[in-house]
Amino acid sequence: MEHNMQEIEHHYDEMEIICERPATLLDARMHYCPGCGHGVAHRILMEAVEELGIQEQTIGVAPVGCSVFAYHYMNIDMQEAAHGRATAVATGIKRCYPDKYVFTYQGDGDLAAIGTGETVHTVNRGENVLIVFINNAIYGMTGGQMAPTTLISQKTSTTPYGREVPFMGNPLKITELLAQLPGAFYVTRQAVNTPANVRKAKKALLNGLKWQALKKGTCFVEIVSNCPTNWGMKPVESNQWLEENMLPYYPLGDMKVPSKEELENG
Amino acid sequence: MAKIRGDVKIDIEKCKGCELCVVACPQDALTLSNEINKQGYHYALLVEDVCNGCKSCALVCPDAVITVYREDRSGKKTPVAEVRNVTGDITIKVGAEDAAN
Amino acid sequence: MGELRLMKGNEALAEAAIRAGMDAYFGYPITPQSEVLEYLTREAYRRTECTILQAESEIASINMVYGAAGAGARVMTSSSSPGISLMQEGISYIAGAELPCLLVNVNRGGPGLGTIQPSQGDYFQSVKGGGHGDYRLIVLAPATVQEMADFVQEGWDLADKYRNPVLILTDGALGQMMEKVDLRPQVDRKAHDAPGWATTGKTGDRERNIITSLFIKPEEMEQVNLRLQEKYRLIEKNEIRVQEINTEDADFIIVAYGLSARIGRKVMELLRDEGMKVGLIRPITLWPYPYETISKAAEHVKGFLALEMNAGQMVEDVRLAVNGRCPVGHYGRMGGIIPSPEEVVDEIKTMYSKIQ
């Protein structure tokens, strides 16, 4: 649309703030690429921590991947884990401090490649932690290699002709696998590519955090996300590609939801 | 005239010009500036005075650079949602407008 | 004040851990040390409500240790050679993040899957690195079941003092043998607060605590390394432990640790009976290594024999200390075989005759 490129006149003093950067997000410029879903995920996760009033009781575990520096942005105690091992690190923390809120924040390589063993067993044991899984079907930090969740025919730096099933197997639906485990309390797949999806994703994270207090099992929130840089697209385009290509394979919605009774009995 | 008037403040130095807010805005009120910030990005700018404080831009912003303002001209103040501790009763105060979100 | 019991090495170690106020143990079964985990699952929780968790692998175990240690808990794991190999990345991270914890390697024959019989083939792995990067583990080598128990509390105290992982390097024989052990009284594990740097939840009165070994700017990484090195120099200055037996008048000295030191002692006695002036130096800390002690002895002895159940690992440190002043030999059996005192006696006699 053609705009008259004149910034409007602001009258902030006549208005109230209804939405702003949460205090639990440090005032640092995040290093993520323009348009990257990590930024949104960080923001809504920290908003959830702030809204629940649990900043002083929350310990996060950062992965290896683009979000390795999450602890530079999240104003909570955090530990940096070895690649793939965040859920084991979280287990160590939560077992010693069962009343604190512990979450991991992991990408697709961390959680579903090298960390598959730890991921499965943490959920199988029903550790009372929140696992936040950012799935963008590619390895961002290391320059765009194939991930377990890379789609068929998707081109990456290690599948330059597109992912082929006979050679590399199918994209791994790890979330669906985990949802079958009795130790999983809440398993859901969300996205942050539209305002409506962002609201739903935040709701999922709020639940994932607060339901920890029930000590009834693992909460797992997958967030289907974009990677504009390694997909070779502009941010707006990448969210469109996400909707057209990723969501059909990774459909959004709850895979396992606690019943009303499970939520009521503390 | 819209009953609800909104505005946004953008931290232009942290904005990366990703354009997600521009596309998310249902009022088409945002665009990327012709100017660049110190990082070299064309930052987002509110150029049409039709903002109603829907927060769509702030919701999709990956860098949390947008503060959303709202003034309800009907005279009622728009309160912020408040969630108390999670083991006790959860109290949520909303206004009629927020309930629609 | 203690309690006297006849116990198997692995179980004495486990019992000592409970009494030392352990908060958590994460481990995985592997012969010859599964008794540690088993004993703890039977005994620990009901006595102190500490966390005992059988993890899905050694990799998971060491990362659970990292998490708990970073959150300020008194935590340990144990394994045996192949499992310790799996843990190396995690150990490097623990050292790099400067976290206190206790590790136990019940050394078995290797390399590879090897055998379940005792060996000392993990010396290099324990004291020269094992994992990547410039870090050191404080390594304690027990030679009796009593020391298996005593080194647990002492290990944790050293770990806390220096914010460094401590490794008890023992072996399958010490783990399985039964001896008398005097156990220390129970420490109240809840009696102390977590250290100020631990991730227990950022309260309003402080900045957030971050536990990490990632320092991506080289200038920063170098500073971290310099700080670590400073720490290691301090440990080398203050924490060397060594036992000397009959070294003052000796003209030949056996250097051995752990199980080999017990054999070495017998060898020394047999040779003394035949009139040879043989002494024993038993390093108790393998890192920091008692170079000074050996170097002083090199002033007046005609030769050394490093006695160790491997192809020759600690002998290199003996040679470093001796610095060419006299011959340093090595005798070792591999594959889980324990040398007999007689064969070592023969070896020393042969070596000694060549030196004369």
XYZ file of N, CA and C in Angstrom, chain A residues 26 55-59 64 68-69 71-83 85 87-93 95-97 100 114 117-119 121-122 125 127 141, chain C residues 23-24 26 51-57 59-60 63-73 89 93 194 198-204 206-214 216:
258
model
N 15.670 -8.940 29.387
C 16.667 -7.899 29.630
C 16.688 -6.894 28.485
N 9.408 -15.180 38.557
C 10.785 -14.881 38.144
C 11.795 -15.374 39.180
N 11.463 -15.220 40.457
C 12.417 -15.566 41.507
C 12.532 -17.065 41.740
N 11.653 -17.821 41.111
C 11.690 -19.265 41.353
C 11.931 -20.053 40.079
N 12.313 -19.362 39.030
C 12.447 -20.040 37.743
C 13.908 -20.229 37.379
N 14.209 -21.397 36.884
C 15.558 -21.669 36.395
C 15.419 -22.223 34.987
N 22.377 -25.743 22.957
C 23.349 -25.309 21.968
C 22.570 -25.138 20.675
N 21.726 -20.327 22.087
C 22.713 -20.644 23.128
C 22.907 -19.473 24.092
N 22.658 -18.269 23.606
C 22.825 -17.097 24.470
C 21.519 -16.634 25.105
N 20.548 -16.903 27.842
C 20.750 -16.348 29.177
C 21.220 -14.900 29.151
N 21.530 -14.385 27.975
C 21.847 -12.955 27.880
C 20.571 -12.130 27.763
N 19.461 -12.802 27.512
C 18.212 -12.076 27.260
C 17.160 -12.306 28.327
N 17.215 -13.472 28.977
C 16.181 -13.813 29.958
C 16.677 -13.469 31.357
N 15.931 -12.664 32.066
C 16.390 -12.188 33.374
C 16.007 -13.164 34.483
N 16.527 -14.366 34.372
C 16.304 -15.410 35.375
C 17.603 -16.190 35.514
N 17.707 -16.993 36.568
C 18.876 -17.870 36.699
C 18.834 -18.880 35.553
N 19.978 -19.067 34.926
C 19.988 -20.009 33.807
C 21.265 -20.827 33.785
N 21.163 -21.999 33.196
C 22.340 -22.830 32.984
C 22.460 -23.124 31.498
N 23.685 -23.137 31.029
C 23.964 -23.506 29.651
C 24.241 -25.006 29.621
N 23.531 -25.746 28.794
C 23.717 -27.200 28.754
C 24.568 -27.601 27.560
N 25.160 -28.780 27.636
C 25.852 -29.332 26.474
C 24.799 -29.682 25.423
N 25.210 -29.815 24.196
C 24.284 -30.017 23.095
C 23.437 -31.262 23.298
N 21.596 -32.044 25.853
C 21.476 -32.561 27.231
C 20.637 -31.684 28.141
N 17.551 -31.475 28.821
C 16.537 -32.103 29.669
C 17.182 -32.876 30.810
N 18.390 -33.395 30.585
C 19.095 -34.054 31.703
C 19.514 -33.014 32.738
N 20.033 -31.891 32.250
C 20.421 -30.807 33.168
C 19.193 -30.353 33.966
N 18.077 -30.198 33.269
C 16.841 -29.778 33.943
C 16.415 -30.800 34.985
N 16.586 -32.077 34.658
C 16.264 -33.131 35.623
C 17.101 -32.976 36.878
N 18.410 -32.734 36.688
C 19.295 -32.564 37.837
C 18.848 -31.423 38.727
N 18.443 -30.315 38.105
C 18.006 -29.149 38.879
C 16.685 -29.442 39.569
N 15.123 -32.227 40.312
C 15.113 -33.253 41.356
C 15.631 -32.688 42.671
N 16.565 -31.738 42.583
C 17.105 -31.151 43.819
C 16.234 -30.004 44.324
N 15.484 -29.383 43.437
C 14.633 -28.244 43.815
C 13.243 -28.460 43.242
N 10.824 -25.448 42.467
C 11.141 -24.348 41.563
C 10.526 -24.648 40.199
N 20.701 -35.135 18.636
C 21.663 -35.573 19.646
C 21.015 -35.804 21.001
N 17.688 -39.223 23.248
C 17.651 -40.121 24.410
C 17.218 -39.398 25.662
N 17.851 -38.252 25.917
C 17.507 -37.501 27.127
C 16.071 -36.993 27.061
N 15.672 -36.517 25.866
C 14.310 -36.002 25.721
C 13.290 -37.082 26.043
N 13.592 -39.904 27.688
C 13.595 -40.418 29.059
C 13.154 -39.392 30.080
N 13.426 -38.126 29.813
C 12.935 -37.094 30.726
C 11.410 -37.106 30.732
N 10.041 -40.344 32.329
C 10.049 -40.317 33.792
C 8.999 -39.348 34.316
N 9.308 -36.048 34.336
C 9.934 -34.970 35.114
C 9.023 -33.751 35.060
N 22.332 -22.277 13.754
C 23.613 -21.743 14.221
C 24.799 -22.219 13.394
N 23.406 -34.689 48.331
C 22.060 -34.263 47.941
C 21.525 -35.086 46.781
N 22.446 -35.529 45.894
C 21.958 -36.248 44.715
C 23.039 -37.139 44.131
N 23.411 -39.381 40.480
C 22.854 -39.795 39.187
C 23.835 -40.776 38.588
N 18.281 -37.328 46.514
C 17.835 -37.813 45.206
C 18.775 -38.898 44.720
N 18.239 -40.059 44.399
C 19.030 -41.106 43.764
C 18.295 -41.461 42.484
N 18.936 -41.301 41.361
C 18.247 -41.539 40.108
C 19.112 -42.371 39.180
N 18.553 -43.489 38.729
C 19.224 -44.251 37.680
C 18.873 -43.569 36.372
N 19.866 -42.982 35.739
C 19.638 -42.262 34.489
C 19.657 -43.237 33.321
N 19.333 -42.719 32.138
C 19.254 -43.597 30.970
C 20.615 -43.882 30.347
N 21.637 -43.174 30.753
C 22.969 -43.398 30.205
C 23.959 -42.611 31.047
N 25.906 -40.423 29.770
C 25.833 -39.058 29.254
C 24.746 -38.292 30.000
N 23.581 -38.925 30.137
C 22.517 -38.269 30.894
C 22.968 -38.035 32.333
N 25.286 -35.053 32.846
C 24.589 -33.783 32.635
C 23.602 -33.478 33.750
N 23.051 -34.513 34.351
C 22.236 -34.294 35.547
C 23.115 -33.787 36.687
N 24.321 -34.333 36.776
C 25.262 -33.872 37.794
C 25.550 -32.381 37.579
N 25.781 -32.008 36.322
C 26.041 -30.608 35.977
C 24.896 -29.717 36.443
N 23.669 -30.120 36.119
C 22.506 -29.323 36.504
C 22.398 -29.172 38.008
N 22.509 -30.278 38.709
C 22.377 -30.234 40.166
C 23.517 -29.439 40.795
N 24.729 -29.648 40.305
C 25.882 -28.916 40.853
C 25.726 -27.416 40.612
N 25.247 -27.074 39.422
C 25.040 -25.661 39.107
C 23.992 -25.015 39.989
N 23.090 -25.847 40.487
C 22.056 -25.337 41.375
C 22.488 -25.433 42.837
N 23.747 -25.799 43.080
C 24.289 -25.753 44.434
C 24.183 -27.028 45.237
N 23.826 -28.134 44.587
C 23.661 -29.367 45.354
C 24.997 -30.108 45.494
N 32.734 -35.235 27.871
C 32.260 -33.916 27.465
C 31.654 -33.191 28.668
N 32.723 -29.681 30.643
C 31.786 -28.583 30.891
C 31.753 -28.233 32.374
N 22.736 -23.091 49.682
C 23.420 -23.192 48.394
C 24.366 -21.997 48.253
N 24.967 -20.126 42.774
C 24.146 -21.227 42.251
C 22.825 -20.724 41.676
N 22.286 -21.492 40.714
C 20.999 -21.120 40.110
C 19.869 -21.707 40.949
N 19.435 -20.898 41.924
C 18.346 -21.349 42.786
C 17.110 -20.506 42.551
N 17.167 -19.630 41.571
C 16.057 -18.706 41.349
C 16.497 -17.307 41.721
N 16.448 -16.379 40.722
C 16.968 -15.031 40.941
C 16.035 -14.223 41.838
N 16.491 -13.965 43.045
C 15.688 -13.144 43.945
C 16.000 -11.674 43.687
N 15.126 -10.828 44.208
C 15.232 -9.397 43.922
C 16.532 -8.757 44.349
N 19.585 -9.765 43.954
C 20.808 -10.029 43.193
C 20.527 -10.126 41.703
N 21.626 -10.068 40.961
C 21.544 -10.285 39.524
C 21.316 -11.774 39.274
N 20.958 -12.101 38.049
C 20.742 -13.517 37.726
C 22.081 -14.244 37.727
N 22.046 -15.498 38.137
C 23.234 -16.347 38.088
C 23.204 -17.159 36.806
N 24.327 -17.190 36.150
C 24.432 -17.968 34.919
C 25.530 -19.000 35.101
N 25.217 -20.232 34.799
C 26.223 -21.296 34.836
C 26.518 -21.648 33.387
N 27.737 -21.406 32.958
C 28.072 -21.683 31.568
C 29.561 -21.917 31.425
N 29.927 -22.622 30.377
C 31.353 -22.736 30.056
C 31.601 -22.118 28.689
N 30.600 -21.375 28.202
C 30.706 -20.747 26.885
C 31.166 -19.307 27.040
N 32.419 -16.837 24.252
C 32.704 -16.864 22.829
C 33.760 -15.860 22.397
